[in-house]
XYZ file of C-alpha atoms in Angstrom:
580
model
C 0.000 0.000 0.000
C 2.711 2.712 0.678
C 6.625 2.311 -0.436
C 8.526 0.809 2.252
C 11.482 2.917 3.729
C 14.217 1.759 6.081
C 13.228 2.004 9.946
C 15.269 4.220 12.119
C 16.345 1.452 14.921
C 16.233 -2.104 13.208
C 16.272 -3.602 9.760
C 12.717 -3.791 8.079
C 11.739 -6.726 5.655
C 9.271 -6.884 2.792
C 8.440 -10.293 1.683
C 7.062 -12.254 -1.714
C 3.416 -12.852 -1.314
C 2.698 -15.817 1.050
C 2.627 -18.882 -0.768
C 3.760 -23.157 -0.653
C 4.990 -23.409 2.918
C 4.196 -20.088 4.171
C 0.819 -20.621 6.291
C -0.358 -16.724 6.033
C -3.110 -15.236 4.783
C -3.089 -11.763 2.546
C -4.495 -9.975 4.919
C -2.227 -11.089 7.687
C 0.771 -10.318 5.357
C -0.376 -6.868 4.841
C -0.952 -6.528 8.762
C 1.878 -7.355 9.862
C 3.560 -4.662 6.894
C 4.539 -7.431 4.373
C 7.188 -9.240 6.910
C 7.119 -12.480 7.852
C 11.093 -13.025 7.944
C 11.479 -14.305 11.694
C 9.036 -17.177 10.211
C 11.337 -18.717 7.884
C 13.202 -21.612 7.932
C 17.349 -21.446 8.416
C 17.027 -22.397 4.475
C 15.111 -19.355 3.022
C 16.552 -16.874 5.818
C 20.252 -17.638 4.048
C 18.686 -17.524 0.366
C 17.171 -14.175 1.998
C 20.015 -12.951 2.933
C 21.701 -13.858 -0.201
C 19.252 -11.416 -1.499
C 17.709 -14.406 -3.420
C 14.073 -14.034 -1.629
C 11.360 -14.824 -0.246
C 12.341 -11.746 1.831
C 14.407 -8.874 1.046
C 15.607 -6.398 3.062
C 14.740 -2.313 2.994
C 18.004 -0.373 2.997
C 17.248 2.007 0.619
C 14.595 4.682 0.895
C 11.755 5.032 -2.022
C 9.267 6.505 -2.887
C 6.307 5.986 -5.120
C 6.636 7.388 -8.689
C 3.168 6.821 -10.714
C 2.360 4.013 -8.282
C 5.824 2.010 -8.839
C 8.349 2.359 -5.723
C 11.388 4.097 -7.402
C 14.421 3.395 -5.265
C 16.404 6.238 -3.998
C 20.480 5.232 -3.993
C 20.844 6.596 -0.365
C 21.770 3.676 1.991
C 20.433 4.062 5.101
C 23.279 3.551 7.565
C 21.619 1.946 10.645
C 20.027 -0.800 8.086
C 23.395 -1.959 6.306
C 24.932 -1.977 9.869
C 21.833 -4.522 10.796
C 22.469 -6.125 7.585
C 26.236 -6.791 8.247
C 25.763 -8.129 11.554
C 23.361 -11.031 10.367
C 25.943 -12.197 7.613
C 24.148 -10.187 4.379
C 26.075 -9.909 1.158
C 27.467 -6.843 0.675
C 25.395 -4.433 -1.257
C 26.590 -1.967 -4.013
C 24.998 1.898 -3.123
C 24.619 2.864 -6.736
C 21.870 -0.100 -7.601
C 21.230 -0.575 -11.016
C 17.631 -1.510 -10.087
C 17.202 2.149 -9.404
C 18.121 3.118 -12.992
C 16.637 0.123 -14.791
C 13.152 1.125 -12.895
C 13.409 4.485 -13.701
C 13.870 3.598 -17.260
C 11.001 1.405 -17.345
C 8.441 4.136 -16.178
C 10.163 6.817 -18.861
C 9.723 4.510 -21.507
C 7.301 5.656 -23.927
C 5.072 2.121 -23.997
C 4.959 3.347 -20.170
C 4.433 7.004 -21.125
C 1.575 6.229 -23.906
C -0.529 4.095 -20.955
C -0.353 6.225 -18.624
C -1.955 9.415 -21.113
C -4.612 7.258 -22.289
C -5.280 5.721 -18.313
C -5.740 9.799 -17.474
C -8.460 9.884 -20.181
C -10.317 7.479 -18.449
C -9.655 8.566 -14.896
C -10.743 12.575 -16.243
C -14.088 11.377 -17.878
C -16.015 13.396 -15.931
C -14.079 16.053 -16.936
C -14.490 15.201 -20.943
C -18.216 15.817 -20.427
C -17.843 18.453 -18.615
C -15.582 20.364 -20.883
C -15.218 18.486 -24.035
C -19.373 18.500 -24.213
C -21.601 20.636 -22.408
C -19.052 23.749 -22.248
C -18.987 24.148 -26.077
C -22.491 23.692 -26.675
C -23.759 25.949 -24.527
C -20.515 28.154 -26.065
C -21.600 27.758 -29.165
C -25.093 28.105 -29.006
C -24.402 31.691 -27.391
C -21.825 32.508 -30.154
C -24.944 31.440 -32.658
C -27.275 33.671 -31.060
C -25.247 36.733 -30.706
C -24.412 36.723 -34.080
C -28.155 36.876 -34.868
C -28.914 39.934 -32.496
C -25.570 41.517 -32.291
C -23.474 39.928 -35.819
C -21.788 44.376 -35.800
C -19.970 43.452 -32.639
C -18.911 40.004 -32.733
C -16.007 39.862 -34.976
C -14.026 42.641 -33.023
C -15.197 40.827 -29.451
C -13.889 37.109 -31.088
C -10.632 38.733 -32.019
C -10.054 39.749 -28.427
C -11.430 37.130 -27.052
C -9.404 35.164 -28.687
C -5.826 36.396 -27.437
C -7.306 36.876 -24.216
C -7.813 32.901 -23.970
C -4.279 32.284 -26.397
C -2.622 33.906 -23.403
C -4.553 31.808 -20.292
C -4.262 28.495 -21.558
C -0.078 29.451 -22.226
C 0.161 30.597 -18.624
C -1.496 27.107 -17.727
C 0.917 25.323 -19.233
C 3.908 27.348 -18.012
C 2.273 26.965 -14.262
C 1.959 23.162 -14.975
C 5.476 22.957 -16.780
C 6.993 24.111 -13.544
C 8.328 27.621 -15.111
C 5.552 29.921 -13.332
C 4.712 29.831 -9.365
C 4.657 26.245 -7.711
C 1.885 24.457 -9.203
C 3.848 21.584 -11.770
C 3.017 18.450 -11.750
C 5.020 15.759 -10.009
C 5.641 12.282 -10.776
C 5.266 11.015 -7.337
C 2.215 10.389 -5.747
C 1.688 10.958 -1.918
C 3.544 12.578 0.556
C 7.637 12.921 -0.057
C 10.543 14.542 0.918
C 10.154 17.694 -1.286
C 13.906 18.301 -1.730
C 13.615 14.906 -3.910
C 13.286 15.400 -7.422
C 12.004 12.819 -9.852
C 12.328 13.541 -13.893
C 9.745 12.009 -16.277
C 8.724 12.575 -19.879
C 5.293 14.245 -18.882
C 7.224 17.327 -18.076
C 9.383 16.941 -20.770
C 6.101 16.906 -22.576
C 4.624 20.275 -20.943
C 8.149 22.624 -21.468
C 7.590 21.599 -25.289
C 3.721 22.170 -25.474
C 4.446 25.650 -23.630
C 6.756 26.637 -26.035
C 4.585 25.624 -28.982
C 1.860 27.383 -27.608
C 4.297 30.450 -26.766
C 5.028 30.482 -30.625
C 1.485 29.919 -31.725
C 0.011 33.062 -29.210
C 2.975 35.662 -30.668
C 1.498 33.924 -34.344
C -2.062 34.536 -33.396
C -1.670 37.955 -31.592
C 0.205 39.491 -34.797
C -2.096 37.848 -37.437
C -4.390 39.550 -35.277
C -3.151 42.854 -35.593
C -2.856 42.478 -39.332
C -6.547 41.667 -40.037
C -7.927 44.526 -37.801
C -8.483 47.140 -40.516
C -10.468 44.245 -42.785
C -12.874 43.337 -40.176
C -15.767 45.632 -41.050
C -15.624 43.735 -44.683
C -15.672 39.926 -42.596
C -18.744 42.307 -40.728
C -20.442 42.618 -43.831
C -20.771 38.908 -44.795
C -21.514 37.634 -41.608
C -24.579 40.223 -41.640
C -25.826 37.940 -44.765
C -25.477 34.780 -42.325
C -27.482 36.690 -39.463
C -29.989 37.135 -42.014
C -29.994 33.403 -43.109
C -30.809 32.609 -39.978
C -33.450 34.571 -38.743
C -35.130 33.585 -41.612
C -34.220 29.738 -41.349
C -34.738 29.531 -37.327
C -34.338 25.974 -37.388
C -30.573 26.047 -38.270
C -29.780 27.103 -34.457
C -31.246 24.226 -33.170
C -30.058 21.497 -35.636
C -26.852 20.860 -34.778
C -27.851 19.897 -31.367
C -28.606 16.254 -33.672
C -25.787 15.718 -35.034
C -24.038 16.622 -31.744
C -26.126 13.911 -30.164
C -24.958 11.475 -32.370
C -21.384 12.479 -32.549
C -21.371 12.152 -28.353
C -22.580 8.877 -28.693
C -20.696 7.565 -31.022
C -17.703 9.101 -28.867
C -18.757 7.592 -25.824
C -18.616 4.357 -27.770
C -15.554 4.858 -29.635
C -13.113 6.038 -26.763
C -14.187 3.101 -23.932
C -13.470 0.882 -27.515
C -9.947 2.631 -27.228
C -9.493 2.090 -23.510
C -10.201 -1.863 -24.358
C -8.168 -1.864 -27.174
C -5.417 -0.308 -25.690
C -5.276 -2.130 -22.615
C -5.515 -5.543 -24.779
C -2.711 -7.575 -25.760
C -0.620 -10.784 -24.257
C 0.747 -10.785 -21.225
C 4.578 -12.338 -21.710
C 7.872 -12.422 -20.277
C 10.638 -10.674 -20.551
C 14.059 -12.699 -21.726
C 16.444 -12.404 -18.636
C 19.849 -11.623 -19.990
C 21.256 -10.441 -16.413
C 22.225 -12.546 -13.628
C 18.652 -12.514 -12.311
C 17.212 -15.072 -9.534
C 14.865 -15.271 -6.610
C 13.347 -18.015 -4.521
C 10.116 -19.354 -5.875
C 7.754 -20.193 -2.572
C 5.933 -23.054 -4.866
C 8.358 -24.505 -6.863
C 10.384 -23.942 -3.793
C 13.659 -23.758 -4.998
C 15.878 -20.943 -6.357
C 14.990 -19.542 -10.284
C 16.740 -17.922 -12.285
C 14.328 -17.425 -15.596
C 11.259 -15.598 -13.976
C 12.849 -13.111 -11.987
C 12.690 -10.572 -15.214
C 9.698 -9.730 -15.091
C 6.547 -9.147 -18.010
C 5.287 -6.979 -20.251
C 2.175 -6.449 -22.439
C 2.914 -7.406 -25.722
C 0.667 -6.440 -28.676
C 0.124 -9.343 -31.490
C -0.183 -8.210 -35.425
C -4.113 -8.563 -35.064
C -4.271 -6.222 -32.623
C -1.979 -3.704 -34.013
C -4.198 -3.495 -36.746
C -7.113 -3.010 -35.298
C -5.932 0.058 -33.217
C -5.101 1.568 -36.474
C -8.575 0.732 -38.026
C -10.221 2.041 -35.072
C -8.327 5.291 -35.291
C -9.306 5.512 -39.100
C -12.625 4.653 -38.176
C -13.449 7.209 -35.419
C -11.844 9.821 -37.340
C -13.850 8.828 -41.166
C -17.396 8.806 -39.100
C -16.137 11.906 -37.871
C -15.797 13.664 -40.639
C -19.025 11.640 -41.965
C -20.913 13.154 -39.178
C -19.881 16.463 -40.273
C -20.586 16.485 -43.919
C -23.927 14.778 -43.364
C -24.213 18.070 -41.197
C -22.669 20.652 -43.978
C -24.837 19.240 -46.730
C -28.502 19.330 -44.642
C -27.305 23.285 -43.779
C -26.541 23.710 -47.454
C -29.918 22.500 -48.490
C -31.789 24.542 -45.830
C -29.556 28.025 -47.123
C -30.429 26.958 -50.586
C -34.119 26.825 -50.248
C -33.982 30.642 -48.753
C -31.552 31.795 -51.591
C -33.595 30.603 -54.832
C -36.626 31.953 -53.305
C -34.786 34.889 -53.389
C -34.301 35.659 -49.662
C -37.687 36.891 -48.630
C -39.633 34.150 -46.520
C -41.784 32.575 -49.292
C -44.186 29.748 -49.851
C -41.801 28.542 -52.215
C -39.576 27.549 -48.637
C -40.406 24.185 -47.739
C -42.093 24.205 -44.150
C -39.276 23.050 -41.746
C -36.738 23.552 -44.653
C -34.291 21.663 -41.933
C -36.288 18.481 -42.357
C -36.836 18.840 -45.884
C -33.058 19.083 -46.548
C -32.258 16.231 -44.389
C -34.839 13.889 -46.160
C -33.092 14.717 -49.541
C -29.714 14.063 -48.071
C -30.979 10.707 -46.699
C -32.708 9.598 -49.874
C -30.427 10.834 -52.319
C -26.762 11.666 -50.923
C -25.344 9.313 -48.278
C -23.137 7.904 -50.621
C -21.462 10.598 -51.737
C -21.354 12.049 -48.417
C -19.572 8.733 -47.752
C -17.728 8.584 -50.617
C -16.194 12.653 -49.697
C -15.823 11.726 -45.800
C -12.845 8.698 -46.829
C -11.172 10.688 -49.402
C -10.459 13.454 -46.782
C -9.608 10.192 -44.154
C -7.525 8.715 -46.599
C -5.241 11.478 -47.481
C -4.931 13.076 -44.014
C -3.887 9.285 -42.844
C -1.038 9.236 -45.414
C -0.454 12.647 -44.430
C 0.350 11.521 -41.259
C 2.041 8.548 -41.545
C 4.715 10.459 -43.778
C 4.747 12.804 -41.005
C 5.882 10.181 -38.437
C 8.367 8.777 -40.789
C 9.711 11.968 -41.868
C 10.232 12.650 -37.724
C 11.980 8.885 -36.818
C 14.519 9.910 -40.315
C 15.519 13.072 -38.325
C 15.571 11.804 -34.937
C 17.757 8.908 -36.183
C 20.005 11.347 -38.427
C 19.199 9.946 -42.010
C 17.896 12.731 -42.980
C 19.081 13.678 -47.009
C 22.578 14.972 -46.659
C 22.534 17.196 -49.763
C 20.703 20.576 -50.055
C 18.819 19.217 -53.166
C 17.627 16.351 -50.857
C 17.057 18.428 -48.146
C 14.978 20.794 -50.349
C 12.667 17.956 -52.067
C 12.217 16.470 -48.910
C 11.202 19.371 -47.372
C 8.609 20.711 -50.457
C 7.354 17.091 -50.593
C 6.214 17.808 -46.963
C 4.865 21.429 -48.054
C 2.980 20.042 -50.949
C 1.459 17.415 -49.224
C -0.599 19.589 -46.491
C -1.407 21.876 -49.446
C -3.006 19.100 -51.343
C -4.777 17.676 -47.874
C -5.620 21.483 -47.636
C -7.430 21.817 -50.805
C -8.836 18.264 -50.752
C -10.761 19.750 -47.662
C -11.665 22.864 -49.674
C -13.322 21.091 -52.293
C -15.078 18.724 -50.470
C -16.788 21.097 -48.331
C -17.798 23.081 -51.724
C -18.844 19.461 -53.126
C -21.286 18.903 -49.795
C -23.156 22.295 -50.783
C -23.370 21.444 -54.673
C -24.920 17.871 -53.842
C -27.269 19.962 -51.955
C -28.414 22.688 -54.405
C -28.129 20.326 -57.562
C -28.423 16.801 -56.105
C -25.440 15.800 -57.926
C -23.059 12.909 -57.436
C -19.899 13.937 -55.705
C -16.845 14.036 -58.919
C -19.883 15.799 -60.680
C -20.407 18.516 -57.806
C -16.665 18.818 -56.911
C -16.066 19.731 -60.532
C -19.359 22.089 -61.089
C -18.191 23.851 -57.804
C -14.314 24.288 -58.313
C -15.394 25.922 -61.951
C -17.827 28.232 -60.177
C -15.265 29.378 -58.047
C -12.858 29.663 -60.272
C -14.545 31.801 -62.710
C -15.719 34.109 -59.745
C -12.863 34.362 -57.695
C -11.476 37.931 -58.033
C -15.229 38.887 -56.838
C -15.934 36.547 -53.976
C -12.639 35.100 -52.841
C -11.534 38.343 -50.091
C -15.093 38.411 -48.485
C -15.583 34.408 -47.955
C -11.638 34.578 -46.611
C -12.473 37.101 -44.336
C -15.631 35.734 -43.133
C -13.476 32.094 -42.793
C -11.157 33.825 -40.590
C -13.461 35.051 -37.950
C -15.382 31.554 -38.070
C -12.097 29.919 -37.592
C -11.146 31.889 -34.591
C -14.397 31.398 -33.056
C -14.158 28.310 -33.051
C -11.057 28.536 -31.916
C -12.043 30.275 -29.061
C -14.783 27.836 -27.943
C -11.559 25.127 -28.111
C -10.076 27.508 -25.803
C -12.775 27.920 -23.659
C -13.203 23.942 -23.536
C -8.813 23.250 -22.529
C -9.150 26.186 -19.952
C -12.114 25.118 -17.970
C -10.397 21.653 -18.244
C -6.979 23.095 -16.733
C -8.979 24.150 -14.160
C -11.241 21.308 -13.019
C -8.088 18.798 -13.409
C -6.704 21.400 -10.900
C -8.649 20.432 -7.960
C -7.633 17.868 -5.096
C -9.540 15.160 -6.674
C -7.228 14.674 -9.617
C -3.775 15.978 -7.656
C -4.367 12.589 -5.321
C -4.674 9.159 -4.365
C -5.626 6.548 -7.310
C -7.438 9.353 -9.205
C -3.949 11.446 -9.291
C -3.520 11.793 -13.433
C 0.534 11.822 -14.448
C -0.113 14.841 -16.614
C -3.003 17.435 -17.495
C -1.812 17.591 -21.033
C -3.939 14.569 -22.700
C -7.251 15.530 -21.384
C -6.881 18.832 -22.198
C -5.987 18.129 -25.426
C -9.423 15.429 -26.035
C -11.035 18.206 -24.311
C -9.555 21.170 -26.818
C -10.233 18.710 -29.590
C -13.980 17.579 -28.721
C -14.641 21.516 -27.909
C -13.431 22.027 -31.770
C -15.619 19.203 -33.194
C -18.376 20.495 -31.325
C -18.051 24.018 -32.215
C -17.199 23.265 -35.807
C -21.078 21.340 -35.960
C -22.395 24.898 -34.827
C -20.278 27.225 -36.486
C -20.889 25.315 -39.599
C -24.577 27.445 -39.472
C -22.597 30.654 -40.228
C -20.109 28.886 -42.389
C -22.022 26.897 -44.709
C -24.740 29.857 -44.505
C -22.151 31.630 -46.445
C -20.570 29.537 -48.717
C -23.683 28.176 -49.805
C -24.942 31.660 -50.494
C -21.905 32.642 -52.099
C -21.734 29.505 -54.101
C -25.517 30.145 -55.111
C -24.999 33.450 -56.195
C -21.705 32.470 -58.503
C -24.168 29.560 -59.808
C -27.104 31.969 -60.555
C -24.856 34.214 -62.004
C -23.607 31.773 -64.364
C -26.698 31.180 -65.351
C -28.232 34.606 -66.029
C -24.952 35.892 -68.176
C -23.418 37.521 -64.835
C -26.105 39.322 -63.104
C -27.415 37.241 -60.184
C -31.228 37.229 -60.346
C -32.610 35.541 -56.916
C -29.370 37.077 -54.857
C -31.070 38.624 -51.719
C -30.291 42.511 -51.742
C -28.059 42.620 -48.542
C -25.709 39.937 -50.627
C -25.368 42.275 -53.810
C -24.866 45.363 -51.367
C -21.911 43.532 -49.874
C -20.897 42.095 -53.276
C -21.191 44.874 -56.223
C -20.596 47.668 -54.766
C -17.224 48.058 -55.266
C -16.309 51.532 -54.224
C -17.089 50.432 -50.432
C -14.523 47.145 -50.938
C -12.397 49.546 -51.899
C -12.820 52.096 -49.161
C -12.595 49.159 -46.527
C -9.075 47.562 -47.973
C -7.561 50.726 -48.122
């Protein structure tokens, strides 16, 4: 239950579990503090103090480090001088136990468990922040931008770098660098002038750099895009429009937000099983390695080593499956989502943005009965290509990392330079896969097209308008993306914070680092806020995408554009006047 330590008078034992000729029960064992050594027999006191077992004794402090007792090499005096006088071998003060242990919790097998065993200790706090704090974020972004759309992309901008610079501090107070608050690989009370390293705050000094670099990124992007704001303004005042027409388009994302938690609930306790599968075997025993063995009772020298998890082919497999999986249905989820929005828009646009009979009643329901009928498939079919190429995406990633961690990286500068733009043009074509797919969703939904057909009928639209729509639908991206951004935010600080309380600092609950939960949490806050936010931003990309479309048709002049839309659009002497 607690590390043993040497006692300050006498020499303290700890002793294998009670087993063969040793007539004790558990709970005796554990009463009397794991010592049964004046019960032996002459035989297994001499293999004892051989330091061959059943009993060994405690001469060197500990102390527990992510519930494993990590030796400290500090011999206590009074114990070795016990030790001596009842004929011990002598005993070396620099053990290489202490190092081989200490490798064996910083290895990254180790690391890995222990990040994925804080997910499921923090569950409560994925719920917390990773679901109910970004809907009810995002359903109060969606409403203010209906009542109050002149305001809100000057108060997300601040907002923003207001919560870029909180969640840094977090991680510097957690990383050790700020105050007293970092997070400590041993669990319980300790001598505090003991100091244990461990990858987890390896882990934090990096993410607080990154995070460092990203919030001096974000705060002078910010300061570039001030002066276009009241253009981003403009568009987003044809979204507020949108949807106080289309009411229903607040309230639908709440389904597929219902179905995404689901599915997540499902999907990470599949993880947790899958990751804590495998076969238990063990480990080869190269070292002079042997202990007593209470049943076999006699001395061993092959099971002394130890096991370890091992994880067969099949199961290798289907952790990468399952990761494909959980992130294809995500994306699924979300273009199922994109493409019922884009109908809904659609239906207000060709009726020429006045409310209309010619609007279906519940246009919402209407659009999601054509998706279901008509479009799954190509929803499908969109979802995997986007899966497929950000998988290869990453798996390049990784390999491009091991070649420069294990130096065999291209040693000329024209390797070094296709190397590097292979990497470059790679996220620019996983980039504009995204692009097109999400202009693919809203053609299927105004034309009912197959997806090639409505990837190519949308990439010629916006090709052949892009000098008059492109710096309005950036702008209005940009404040989306920072929104959501700063729902994200929202979700990793209130997650900092409620990992920050006594119930997670302690006991078996104590996590080994804040930095996995509050990234599921940062990520599930995104997700979430992206099914909301995608309202505003498939409002106006559909609208945009409508207009292009019914100005292709009607030899360039736009004849069911709603007159807010060709204010913003045409009028060119204002553009000018705001980009000045």
């Amino acid at each position: 239950m607690d590390c043993p330590i040497p006692s300050e008078d006498s020499l303290n034992w700890v002793c294998d579990y009670p087993e063969g000729d040793i007539r004790l029960s558990v709970d005796d064992w554990i009463d009397r503090n794991y010592d049964y050594f004046a019960d032996l027999t002459p035989e297994l006191r001499n293999t004892s103090l051989q330091l061959l077992g059943p009993c060994y004794p405690v001469v060197f402090p500990s102390v527990n480090v992510y519930w494993t007792c990590q030796l400290i090499a500090r011999v206590s005096n009074v114990s070795v001088r016990h030790w001596q006088q009842m004929g011990g071998v002598s005993i070396i003060e620099d053990i290489a136990i202490d190092k081989a242990i200490h490798r064996s919790i910083n290895s990254r097998s180790a690391v890995l468990k222990r990040y994925v065993a804080d997910v499921g200790k923090s569950w409560r706090v994925l719920l917390v922040c990773g679901g109910l704090v970004p809907l009810f974020l995002s359903v109060i972004w969606l409403l203010m931008i209906r009542h109050f759309v002149a305001g809100m992309p000057w108060i997300t901008v601040i907002l923003f770098n207001i919560l870029m610079i909180s969640v840094t501090m977090f991680y510097y107070l957690k990383a050790g660098w700020i105050g007293n608050d970092a997070i400590s690989p041993i669990i319980g009370e300790h001598d505090p002038y003991y100091h244990v390293s461990a990858r987890e705050t390896s882990h934090l000094h990096l993410a607080a750099v990154v995070m460092t670099a990203v919030m001096i990124i974000a705060f002078l992007s910010s300061i570039a895009i001030v002066r276009r704001i009241l253009m981003a303004t403009s568009v987003l005042k044809v979204a507020a429009k949108v949807i106080g027409e289309v009411q229903a388009l607040i309230i639908f994302p709440v389904i597929p937000y219902v179905m995404l938690a689901v599915f997540f609930m499902f999907w990470i306790s599949a993880s947790l099983y899958l990751f804590s599968s495998g076969t238990v075997q063990q480990n080869e025993c190269s070292a002079n390695c042997c202990a007593y063995d209470l049943k076999s009772k006699r001395v061993s020298c092959d099971q002394c080593c130890g096991y370890r998890l091992h994880y067969t082919s099949h199961i290798a497999a289907a952790i990468l499956f399952h990761l494909f999986g959980g992130y294809w249905a995500t994306q699924f989820f979300i273009a199922c989502s994109s493409t019922v929005l884009a109908g809904s828009v659609a239906s207000y646009y060709w009726a020429r943005g006045e409310t209309s009979p010619e609007i279906p009643f519940l246009p919402v329901f209407s659009s999601m009965k054509r998706l279901i009928r008509y479009s799954l498939g190509s929803i499908a079919l969109g979802s995997l290509i986007v899966s497929f190429i950000e998988s290869i995406r990453f798996i390049l990633e990784a390999l491009r990392r091991r070649l420069k961690l294990s130096n065999s990286m291209p040693g000329s500068w024209l390797g070094k330079m296709v190397f590097h733009t292979s990497h470059g043009c790679l996220r620019c074509i996983s980039w504009t896969i995204k692009s097109v797919n999400r202009n693919a969703y809203i053609m299927i939904a105004i034309t009912g097209k197959g997806f090639f057909k409505a990837s190519e009928i949308a990439t010629e639209l916006i090709m052949s308008n892009i000098l008059r729509i492109g710096k309005v639908n950036v702008l209005g991206d940009v404040i989306l993306f920072l929104g959501k951004l700063c729902v994200s935010l929202t979700s990793a600080l209130f997650a900092f914070l409620m990992l920050d309380t006594h119930r997670y600092k302690s006991a078996h609950n104590k996590i080994s680092s804040p930095l996995f939960p509050v990234l599921v949490c940062w990520i599930l806050g995104y997700i979430v806020a992206t099914l909301f936010f995608g309202v505003v931003e498939m409002s106006i990309d559909t609208i945009i995408l409508s207009f292009c479309q019914d100005s292709d048709e009607h030899q360039g002049t736009a004849q069911y554009a709603p007159p807010l839309l060709m204010e913003t659009l045409n009028d060119q002497n204002e553009m000018q006047r705001l980009t000045q």
